mmCIF file of C-alpha atoms in Angstrom:
data_model
loop_
_atom_site.group_PDB
_atom_site.id
_atom_site.type_symbol
_atom_site.label_atom_id
_atom_site.label_comp_id
_atom_site.label_asym_id
_atom_site.label_seq_id
_atom_site.Cartn_x
_atom_site.Cartn_y
_atom_site.Cartn_z
ATOM 1 C CA MET A 1 -0.092 17.485 -19.600
ATOM 2 C CA ASP A 2 -1.818 19.948 -21.805
ATOM 3 C CA THR A 3 -2.994 18.071 -24.944
ATOM 4 C CA MET A 4 -5.241 14.601 -25.621
ATOM 5 C CA SER A 5 -1.591 13.027 -26.875
ATOM 6 C CA GLU A 6 0.910 13.619 -23.446
ATOM 7 C CA ILE A 7 -2.332 12.383 -21.682
ATOM 8 C CA LEU A 8 -2.475 9.059 -23.326
ATOM 9 C CA LYS A 9 1.809 7.774 -22.995
ATOM 10 C CA LEU A 10 1.690 8.593 -19.159
ATOM 11 C CA LYS A 11 3.346 5.561 -17.255
ATOM 12 C CA SER A 12 2.884 5.836 -13.277
ATOM 13 C CA PRO A 13 0.645 8.221 -11.104
ATOM 14 C CA ALA A 14 4.471 9.194 -11.075
ATOM 15 C CA GLU A 15 3.688 11.812 -13.760
ATOM 16 C CA PHE A 16 0.005 13.052 -11.792
ATOM 17 C CA ILE A 17 2.268 14.249 -8.679
ATOM 18 C CA GLY A 18 1.803 18.400 -8.589
ATOM 19 C CA LYS A 19 -1.999 17.827 -11.197
ATOM 20 C CA GLN A 20 -4.131 18.734 -8.429
ATOM 21 C CA GLY A 21 -5.639 22.208 -7.360
ATOM 22 C CA ASN A 22 -7.440 24.476 -9.292
ATOM 23 C CA GLY A 23 -10.604 23.008 -9.042
ATOM 24 C CA VAL A 24 -9.588 19.208 -10.326
ATOM 25 C CA ILE A 25 -10.779 16.510 -7.741
ATOM 26 C CA SER A 26 -8.540 13.815 -7.151
ATOM 27 C CA PHE A 27 -9.534 9.495 -7.368
ATOM 28 C CA GLY A 28 -5.587 9.279 -7.577
ATOM 29 C CA SER A 29 -3.745 10.032 -4.689
ATOM 30 C CA GLY A 30 -3.635 7.079 -2.110
ATOM 31 C CA GLN A 31 -2.663 8.846 0.946
ATOM 32 C CA PRO A 32 -5.303 9.249 3.804
ATOM 33 C CA ASP A 33 -7.094 13.683 3.614
ATOM 34 C CA LEU A 34 -8.369 13.029 7.337
ATOM 35 C CA PRO A 35 -5.849 14.144 10.023
ATOM 36 C CA PRO A 36 -3.068 12.647 11.906
ATOM 37 C CA PRO A 37 -3.830 12.781 16.178
ATOM 38 C CA PRO A 38 -2.468 15.219 18.039
ATOM 39 C CA GLU A 39 -0.448 13.034 20.006
ATOM 40 C CA VAL A 40 2.336 13.552 16.404
ATOM 41 C CA PHE A 41 2.643 16.491 16.840
ATOM 42 C CA GLN A 42 3.866 15.999 20.744
ATOM 43 C CA GLY A 43 7.348 14.026 18.755
ATOM 44 C CA ILE A 44 8.787 16.921 17.245
ATOM 45 C CA ASN A 45 11.345 17.637 19.656
ATOM 46 C CA LEU A 46 13.595 20.582 17.534
ATOM 47 C CA LYS A 47 15.972 20.781 20.314
ATOM 48 C CA ARG A 48 16.216 17.475 20.149
ATOM 49 C CA ASP A 49 20.208 15.838 19.947
ATOM 50 C CA LEU A 50 20.360 15.202 15.668
ATOM 51 C CA ARG A 51 23.877 13.879 15.182
ATOM 52 C CA TYR A 52 23.804 10.371 13.281
ATOM 53 C CA GLY A 53 20.834 7.669 14.796
ATOM 54 C CA LEU A 54 20.752 4.110 15.250
ATOM 55 C CA ILE A 55 20.706 2.950 11.883
ATOM 56 C CA GLN A 56 17.907 -0.115 12.186
ATOM 57 C CA GLY A 57 16.323 2.269 14.329
ATOM 58 C CA GLU A 58 16.042 4.299 17.416
ATOM 59 C CA LEU A 59 15.457 2.059 20.381
ATOM 60 C CA LYS A 60 12.267 3.602 22.109
ATOM 61 C CA LEU A 61 10.475 3.021 19.300
ATOM 62 C CA ARG A 62 11.722 -0.350 17.965
ATOM 63 C CA GLU A 63 10.650 -1.673 22.239
ATOM 64 C CA ALA A 64 6.799 0.299 21.429
ATOM 65 C CA LEU A 65 6.856 -2.035 18.432
ATOM 66 C CA ALA A 66 8.282 -5.390 19.755
ATOM 67 C CA HIS A 67 4.725 -4.526 22.387
ATOM 68 C CA GLU A 68 2.070 -5.233 19.289
ATOM 69 C CA TYR A 69 3.751 -7.834 17.913
ATOM 70 C CA PRO A 70 4.093 -10.633 21.138
ATOM 71 C CA GLY A 71 7.200 -12.912 21.686
ATOM 72 C CA SER A 72 9.092 -10.426 19.760
ATOM 73 C CA THR A 73 11.753 -8.075 21.131
ATOM 74 C CA ALA A 74 13.326 -4.406 20.030
ATOM 75 C CA ASP A 75 15.815 -6.765 17.875
ATOM 76 C CA ASN A 76 13.449 -7.964 15.771
ATOM 77 C CA PHE A 77 12.679 -4.776 13.461
ATOM 78 C CA VAL A 78 14.349 -2.084 11.353
ATOM 79 C CA ILE A 79 12.480 1.148 10.911
ATOM 80 C CA THR A 80 13.079 2.773 7.549
ATOM 81 C CA ASN A 81 12.343 6.036 5.089
ATOM 82 C CA GLY A 82 8.638 4.315 4.593
ATOM 83 C CA ALA A 83 7.783 1.016 4.267
ATOM 84 C CA SER A 84 9.570 1.378 0.139
ATOM 85 C CA GLU A 85 12.706 1.095 1.847
ATOM 86 C CA ALA A 86 11.595 -1.795 3.767
ATOM 87 C CA LEU A 87 11.173 -3.731 1.312
ATOM 88 C CA ASP A 88 13.430 -2.200 -1.655
ATOM 89 C CA LEU A 89 16.514 -3.608 0.832
ATOM 90 C CA ILE A 90 14.877 -6.523 1.530
ATOM 91 C CA PHE A 91 15.067 -8.204 -1.791
ATOM 92 C CA ARG A 92 18.332 -5.715 -2.712
ATOM 93 C CA SER A 93 19.977 -7.105 0.779
ATOM 94 C CA TRP A 94 19.294 -11.199 -1.149
ATOM 95 C CA GLY A 95 21.816 -9.959 -3.570
ATOM 96 C CA LYS A 96 21.457 -10.867 -7.493
ATOM 97 C CA GLY A 97 19.155 -13.740 -8.505
ATOM 98 C CA GLY A 98 15.747 -15.247 -7.482
ATOM 99 C CA LYS A 99 11.359 -15.734 -8.315
ATOM 100 C CA VAL A 100 8.682 -13.316 -6.721
ATOM 101 C CA LEU A 101 5.843 -14.480 -6.966
ATOM 102 C CA LEU A 102 2.814 -11.337 -7.069
ATOM 103 C CA PRO A 103 -0.298 -12.042 -7.427
ATOM 104 C CA ARG A 104 -2.200 -9.655 -10.070
ATOM 105 C CA PRO A 105 -2.908 -7.078 -10.139
ATOM 106 C CA TYR A 106 -0.391 -5.427 -8.142
ATOM 107 C CA TYR A 107 0.919 -1.985 -6.012
ATOM 108 C CA TYR A 108 2.321 -0.020 -9.385
ATOM 109 C CA SER A 109 5.747 -0.294 -7.708
ATOM 110 C CA TYR A 110 6.511 -4.316 -6.890
ATOM 111 C CA PRO A 111 7.861 -4.718 -10.014
ATOM 112 C CA PRO A 112 10.562 -2.095 -10.706
ATOM 113 C CA ILE A 113 11.122 -2.097 -7.195
ATOM 114 C CA ILE A 114 11.675 -6.628 -7.289
ATOM 115 C CA GLU A 115 13.190 -5.831 -11.405
ATOM 116 C CA MET A 116 15.726 -2.982 -9.401
ATOM 117 C CA ALA A 117 16.975 -5.096 -6.172
ATOM 118 C CA GLY A 118 18.550 -8.244 -9.724
ATOM 119 C CA MET A 119 15.324 -10.662 -9.344
ATOM 120 C CA GLU A 120 12.414 -11.500 -11.376
ATOM 121 C CA PRO A 121 8.505 -10.889 -10.733
ATOM 122 C CA VAL A 122 6.008 -13.260 -11.423
ATOM 123 C CA PHE A 123 2.872 -13.327 -11.388
ATOM 124 C CA THR A 124 -0.250 -15.601 -9.452
ATOM 125 C CA ASP A 125 -3.479 -13.790 -10.934
ATOM 126 C CA GLN A 126 -6.284 -13.740 -8.293
ATOM 127 C CA VAL A 127 -9.995 -14.118 -9.407
ATOM 128 C CA GLU A 128 -12.619 -11.486 -8.149
ATOM 129 C CA GLY A 129 -9.711 -10.437 -6.714
ATOM 130 C CA ARG A 130 -8.620 -12.431 -4.678
ATOM 131 C CA ILE A 131 -5.811 -15.381 -4.275
ATOM 132 C CA ASP A 132 -6.184 -17.981 -6.030
ATOM 133 C CA LEU A 133 -4.597 -21.412 -4.101
ATOM 134 C CA GLU A 134 -4.517 -23.410 -7.127
ATOM 135 C CA ASP A 135 -2.194 -21.690 -9.500
ATOM 136 C CA PHE A 136 -0.239 -20.577 -6.238
ATOM 137 C CA LYS A 137 0.411 -23.695 -5.227
ATOM 138 C CA LYS A 138 1.623 -24.067 -9.063
ATOM 139 C CA LYS A 139 3.434 -20.989 -9.302
ATOM 140 C CA VAL A 140 5.432 -20.524 -5.880
ATOM 141 C CA VAL A 141 7.540 -23.636 -6.234
ATOM 142 C CA GLY A 142 11.547 -22.250 -7.117
ATOM 143 C CA CYS A 143 10.244 -18.895 -5.935
ATOM 144 C CA LYS A 144 12.471 -17.132 -2.919
ATOM 145 C CA ALA A 145 9.492 -15.475 -1.980
ATOM 146 C CA MET A 146 6.125 -13.748 -3.384
ATOM 147 C CA LEU A 147 4.160 -11.174 -1.609
ATOM 148 C CA ILE A 148 1.722 -10.742 -0.414
ATOM 149 C CA ASN A 149 -0.466 -6.503 -0.469
ATOM 150 C CA SER A 150 -3.652 -7.943 2.361
ATOM 151 C CA PRO A 151 -5.825 -5.446 2.882
ATOM 152 C CA SER A 152 -5.001 -4.729 -1.294
ATOM 153 C CA ASN A 153 -4.072 -2.241 -3.452
ATOM 154 C CA PRO A 154 -5.644 -1.561 -6.078
ATOM 155 C CA THR A 155 -9.033 -3.643 -4.967
ATOM 156 C CA GLY A 156 -9.571 -3.039 -1.891
ATOM 157 C CA ARG A 157 -9.985 -6.584 -0.994
ATOM 158 C CA VAL A 158 -8.759 -8.303 2.049
ATOM 159 C CA GLU A 159 -8.128 -12.478 1.995
ATOM 160 C CA SER A 160 -9.452 -14.788 3.580
ATOM 161 C CA ILE A 161 -7.924 -16.060 7.041
ATOM 162 C CA GLU A 162 -8.290 -20.072 5.849
ATOM 163 C CA THR A 163 -6.275 -18.853 1.814
ATOM 164 C CA LEU A 164 -3.309 -16.827 5.122
ATOM 165 C CA LYS A 165 -3.152 -19.813 6.626
ATOM 166 C CA GLU A 166 -2.838 -22.179 3.932
ATOM 167 C CA ILE A 167 0.012 -19.409 2.365
ATOM 168 C CA GLU A 168 1.193 -19.469 5.707
ATOM 169 C CA ARG A 169 1.545 -22.821 5.973
ATOM 170 C CA LEU A 170 2.529 -24.149 2.233
ATOM 171 C CA THR A 171 5.894 -21.664 2.233
ATOM 172 C CA GLN A 172 7.355 -22.459 5.057
ATOM 173 C CA ARG A 173 7.394 -25.949 4.228
ATOM 174 C CA LEU A 174 8.829 -25.233 0.765
ATOM 175 C CA GLY A 175 11.052 -23.062 2.442
ATOM 176 C CA VAL A 176 9.458 -19.544 0.352
ATOM 177 C CA TYR A 177 9.563 -16.602 1.739
ATOM 178 C CA VAL A 178 7.005 -14.035 2.619
ATOM 179 C CA VAL A 179 7.085 -10.734 2.252
ATOM 180 C CA SER A 180 3.588 -9.437 3.726
ATOM 181 C CA ASP A 181 2.999 -5.200 3.447
ATOM 182 C CA GLU A 182 0.792 -4.719 5.709
ATOM 183 C CA VAL A 183 0.546 -1.105 5.718
ATOM 184 C CA TYR A 184 -3.117 -0.698 5.823
ATOM 185 C CA LYS A 185 -3.939 -3.379 8.077
ATOM 186 C CA ASP A 186 -5.711 -0.989 10.616
ATOM 187 C CA LEU A 187 -8.144 0.216 7.986
ATOM 188 C CA ILE A 188 -10.412 -3.040 7.545
ATOM 189 C CA TYR A 189 -14.023 -3.082 7.973
ATOM 190 C CA GLU A 190 -15.307 -6.002 8.012
ATOM 191 C CA ARG A 191 -13.495 -8.775 10.242
ATOM 192 C CA GLU A 192 -10.084 -8.803 12.704
ATOM 193 C CA ASN A 193 -6.635 -8.703 10.089
ATOM 194 C CA TYR A 194 -4.616 -11.907 10.527
ATOM 195 C CA HIS A 195 -1.104 -11.827 10.455
ATOM 196 C CA ILE A 196 0.786 -14.285 9.391
ATOM 197 C CA GLN A 197 3.705 -15.991 10.777
ATOM 198 C CA GLY A 198 6.932 -18.354 11.213
ATOM 199 C CA ASP A 199 10.749 -18.152 10.266
ATOM 200 C CA HIS A 200 9.510 -17.560 6.890
ATOM 201 C CA VAL A 201 7.721 -14.738 7.395
ATOM 202 C CA ILE A 202 8.495 -10.736 7.148
ATOM 203 C CA THR A 203 6.006 -7.047 7.807
ATOM 204 C CA VAL A 204 6.137 -4.374 6.552
ATOM 205 C CA ASN A 205 4.330 -1.585 7.899
ATOM 206 C CA SER A 206 5.013 1.828 8.177
ATOM 207 C CA PHE A 207 3.576 5.188 10.473
ATOM 208 C CA SER A 208 1.665 6.479 7.185
ATOM 209 C CA LYS A 209 -2.145 5.011 6.620
ATOM 210 C CA THR A 210 -2.863 4.153 9.839
ATOM 211 C CA TYR A 211 -2.185 7.774 11.597
ATOM 212 C CA CYS A 212 -2.493 9.807 8.410
ATOM 213 C CA MET A 213 1.742 10.880 7.781
ATOM 214 C CA CYS A 214 2.091 9.537 5.100
ATOM 215 C CA GLY A 215 4.940 13.201 4.257
ATOM 216 C CA VAL A 216 6.370 11.891 8.020
ATOM 217 C CA ARG A 217 8.408 8.694 5.604
ATOM 218 C CA VAL A 218 8.546 6.363 8.647
ATOM 219 C CA GLY A 219 7.825 2.198 8.068
ATOM 220 C CA TYR A 220 9.077 -0.753 9.363
ATOM 221 C CA LEU A 221 10.324 -4.522 9.033
ATOM 222 C CA TRP A 222 9.809 -7.788 11.315
ATOM 223 C CA SER A 223 11.974 -10.235 10.955
ATOM 224 C CA ALA A 224 12.067 -12.873 13.172
ATOM 225 C CA ASP A 225 15.240 -13.701 11.458
ATOM 226 C CA LYS A 226 17.976 -12.830 12.254
ATOM 227 C CA LYS A 227 20.326 -12.315 9.461
ATOM 228 C CA ILE A 228 17.975 -11.041 7.020
ATOM 229 C CA VAL A 229 17.650 -8.056 10.293
ATOM 230 C CA GLU A 230 21.404 -7.901 10.132
ATOM 231 C CA ASP A 231 21.458 -7.660 6.091
ATOM 232 C CA VAL A 232 18.808 -5.577 5.958
ATOM 233 C CA CYS A 233 20.810 -3.579 8.208
ATOM 234 C CA GLU A 234 24.068 -3.466 6.099
ATOM 235 C CA GLN A 235 21.812 -1.988 2.737
ATOM 236 C CA LYS A 236 20.792 0.440 5.086
ATOM 237 C CA THR A 237 23.794 1.048 6.525
ATOM 238 C CA HIS A 238 25.825 2.080 3.103
ATOM 239 C CA THR A 239 22.034 3.565 1.065
ATOM 240 C CA SER A 240 20.028 6.103 3.628
ATOM 241 C CA MET A 241 21.898 5.683 6.907
ATOM 242 C CA ASN A 242 19.140 6.404 9.748
ATOM 243 C CA THR A 243 15.216 7.052 8.637
ATOM 244 C CA ASN A 244 14.926 10.438 10.142
ATOM 245 C CA LEU A 245 15.334 11.121 14.342
ATOM 246 C CA VAL A 246 11.995 13.883 14.307
ATOM 247 C CA GLY A 247 10.019 11.341 12.266
ATOM 248 C CA GLN A 248 10.802 8.553 14.097
ATOM 249 C CA ASP A 249 9.835 10.793 17.768
ATOM 250 C CA MET A 250 6.477 11.790 15.686
ATOM 251 C CA ALA A 251 6.171 8.278 15.376
ATOM 252 C CA LEU A 252 6.582 6.974 18.742
ATOM 253 C CA HIS A 253 3.711 9.609 19.749
ATOM 254 C CA ALA A 254 1.669 8.621 17.872
ATOM 255 C CA MET A 255 1.816 4.827 19.138
ATOM 256 C CA LYS A 256 0.993 6.886 21.808
ATOM 257 C CA THR A 257 -2.350 7.276 20.229
ATOM 258 C CA PRO A 258 -6.097 6.105 21.951
ATOM 259 C CA LYS A 259 -7.347 3.291 20.117
ATOM 260 C CA ASP A 260 -10.364 5.590 19.481
ATOM 261 C CA TYR A 261 -8.756 6.945 16.961
ATOM 262 C CA ILE A 262 -8.116 4.316 14.938
ATOM 263 C CA VAL A 263 -11.747 3.005 15.276
ATOM 264 C CA LYS A 264 -12.987 6.265 14.281
ATOM 265 C CA GLN A 265 -11.161 6.135 11.219
ATOM 266 C CA GLN A 266 -12.303 2.221 9.920
ATOM 267 C CA LEU A 267 -16.013 4.593 10.833
ATOM 268 C CA ILE A 268 -15.443 7.361 8.127
ATOM 269 C CA TRP A 269 -13.744 4.908 5.412
ATOM 270 C CA ARG A 270 -16.469 2.379 5.582
ATOM 271 C CA GLU A 271 -19.245 5.120 5.162
ATOM 272 C CA ARG A 272 -16.806 6.937 1.971
ATOM 273 C CA ARG A 273 -16.547 3.210 1.130
ATOM 274 C CA ASP A 274 -20.124 2.126 0.213
ATOM 275 C CA PHE A 275 -21.068 5.980 -1.120
ATOM 276 C CA ILE A 276 -18.246 5.629 -3.813
ATOM 277 C CA TYR A 277 -19.552 1.185 -4.194
ATOM 278 C CA GLN A 278 -23.143 2.604 -4.597
ATOM 279 C CA GLY A 279 -22.731 6.055 -6.836
ATOM 280 C CA LEU A 280 -19.860 3.743 -9.320
ATOM 281 C CA THR A 281 -22.653 0.739 -9.252
ATOM 282 C CA ASP A 282 -25.807 2.391 -10.097
ATOM 283 C CA LEU A 283 -23.293 4.654 -13.178
ATOM 284 C CA GLY A 284 -23.083 1.393 -14.709
ATOM 285 C CA PHE A 285 -19.508 0.745 -13.348
ATOM 286 C CA ASP A 286 -18.420 -3.682 -12.594
ATOM 287 C CA LEU A 287 -16.380 -3.557 -8.738
ATOM 288 C CA TRP A 288 -15.302 -5.282 -6.312
ATOM 289 C CA LYS A 289 -16.658 -3.708 -2.584
ATOM 290 C CA PRO A 290 -13.960 -3.046 -0.765
ATOM 291 C CA GLU A 291 -13.143 -4.280 3.071
ATOM 292 C CA GLY A 292 -10.234 -2.499 3.187
ATOM 293 C CA ALA A 293 -7.563 -0.017 2.301
ATOM 294 C CA PHE A 294 -9.605 3.215 0.969
ATOM 295 C CA TYR A 295 -8.961 1.557 -3.159
ATOM 296 C CA VAL A 296 -11.843 0.282 -5.971
ATOM 297 C CA LEU A 297 -11.488 -1.042 -9.316
ATOM 298 C CA PRO A 298 -14.222 -0.533 -11.824
ATOM 299 C CA ARG A 299 -14.345 -2.661 -15.077
ATOM 300 C CA CYS A 300 -13.694 -0.238 -17.539
ATOM 301 C CA ARG A 301 -14.030 -0.099 -21.905
ATOM 302 C CA ASN A 302 -11.603 2.611 -23.035
ATOM 303 C CA ALA A 303 -9.933 3.273 -20.121
ATOM 304 C CA ARG A 304 -7.400 4.940 -21.127
ATOM 305 C CA LYS A 305 -8.514 7.164 -23.270
ATOM 306 C CA PHE A 306 -11.319 7.257 -19.957
ATOM 307 C CA LEU A 307 -9.179 8.804 -18.239
ATOM 308 C CA SER A 308 -7.638 11.529 -20.122
ATOM 309 C CA VAL A 309 -11.152 13.416 -20.940
ATOM 310 C CA LEU A 310 -11.437 13.175 -17.836
ATOM 311 C CA PHE A 311 -8.011 15.493 -16.273
ATOM 312 C CA GLN A 312 -8.942 17.040 -19.531
ATOM 313 C CA GLU A 313 -12.755 18.133 -19.786
ATOM 314 C CA TYR A 314 -14.204 17.731 -16.552
ATOM 315 C CA LYS A 315 -10.120 18.189 -13.911
ATOM 316 C CA VAL A 316 -10.799 14.738 -12.778
ATOM 317 C CA ILE A 317 -8.224 12.574 -12.033
ATOM 318 C CA THR A 318 -8.242 8.408 -12.141
ATOM 319 C CA TYR A 319 -5.234 5.630 -12.139
ATOM 320 C CA LEU A 320 -5.450 3.543 -14.797
ATOM 321 C CA GLY A 321 -5.951 -0.507 -14.404
ATOM 322 C CA GLU A 322 -2.772 -1.289 -16.435
ATOM 323 C CA TRP A 323 -0.606 0.162 -13.959
ATOM 324 C CA PHE A 324 -1.218 -2.534 -11.077
ATOM 325 C CA GLY A 325 -1.419 -4.722 -13.624
ATOM 326 C CA ALA A 326 -4.759 -4.829 -14.487
ATOM 327 C CA PRO A 327 -6.242 -3.484 -18.037
ATOM 328 C CA ASP A 328 -9.487 -1.995 -18.466
ATOM 329 C CA ARG A 329 -10.030 -0.961 -15.066
ATOM 330 C CA LEU A 330 -9.397 2.490 -13.585
ATOM 331 C CA ARG A 331 -8.889 2.569 -9.827
ATOM 332 C CA PHE A 332 -10.209 4.824 -7.787
ATOM 333 C CA SER A 333 -8.978 6.336 -4.497
ATOM 334 C CA TYR A 334 -11.458 7.442 -1.846
ATOM 335 C CA ALA A 335 -9.364 9.594 0.242
ATOM 336 C CA LEU A 336 -12.051 12.546 0.455
ATOM 337 C CA ASP A 337 -14.712 14.118 1.275
ATOM 338 C CA ILE A 338 -18.102 12.021 0.318
ATOM 339 C CA LYS A 339 -18.988 15.959 -1.347
ATOM 340 C CA GLU A 340 -15.663 16.286 -3.406
ATOM 341 C CA MET A 341 -16.742 12.595 -3.919
ATOM 342 C CA GLU A 342 -20.278 13.190 -5.007
ATOM 343 C CA GLU A 343 -18.831 15.757 -7.692
ATOM 344 C CA GLY A 344 -16.683 13.941 -8.873
ATOM 345 C CA LEU A 345 -19.228 11.476 -9.687
ATOM 346 C CA ASN A 346 -21.234 13.879 -11.147
ATOM 347 C CA ARG A 347 -18.188 14.648 -13.576
ATOM 348 C CA ILE A 348 -17.576 11.047 -14.173
ATOM 349 C CA ARG A 349 -21.690 10.445 -15.215
ATOM 350 C CA ASP A 350 -20.922 13.501 -17.533
ATOM 351 C CA ALA A 351 -17.731 11.964 -19.178
ATOM 352 C CA MET A 352 -19.561 8.948 -19.684
ATOM 353 C CA LYS A 353 -21.670 10.723 -22.181
ATOM 354 C CA LYS A 354 -18.503 10.961 -24.337
ATOM 355 C CA VAL A 355 -16.594 7.684 -24.447
ATOM 356 C CA SER A 356 -18.338 3.944 -24.015
ATOM 357 C CA VAL A 357 -16.744 2.212 -20.880
ATOM 358 C CA LEU A 358 -19.258 -0.074 -20.072
#
């Protein structure tokens, strides 16, 4: 990406992969920069049996997960190669046809995952970064499923418990599946999370964000519906087979981490949230204050041009809101230390002298 014209043609965050380094400050990457708990590395047993494992996932890991989901057993879980594979398997297991309701803004991979499964994404636009229940009630009728992500990537917003309960009730009555992507469930700063429940709910999660082990690629799905589990395992049999065994060992050991590891993480993310929120607000940006995850999504005029100037002239990476269904915004990740963020904000201030963004 040597010229302005090349940068202006960028189509997704994936095109920034490998562009860090050499003085670049990246507000793009959606992965924690914090170290994993030391318990994770106890799971690296190079002498273990490395023949094929169970398609559904290793029993010890599924049993450990069952303790975190009241009333569950190991049979309710499928261990996957990250949360993204879980989503892919769910939608492909339903076959082609059918609509999936997506709150917009959304995680940028959601529409392609749905479309590659032969299904159609339908959108309900959020108001102030939250689901508009009235619009939701209209759009969800006739859908096979809805996909929800709270806390949200890209907004950092957390849906209210009242909204989640209403979604739970309405989808149950209509016979619509709820696929709940909860990869940031342990990164909520303002209140306890609410776990959507019911036979029509499929929960997706991973070890990437909570335990800072994105590259290990271990996630899972939970469902009370045995047919969902069976159909997903059938799909997985013919694609990736078992999820990597060493990674599953690492995930199992991660679950033995003292709870104060997560509490300490939350304190760090809250401090960083406060810093970037105040910094962008002081620069004049209009943005929602995140309640979880580690993202902000400020309004930005001339967003594509500004992103290009930031990267080409100031070595700052951020992502276009339009990739997440939010035109005229930029998505910032604050998965970097405060000193880097301070320098990044200084560079943004300088770049604002060249592009009208407010």
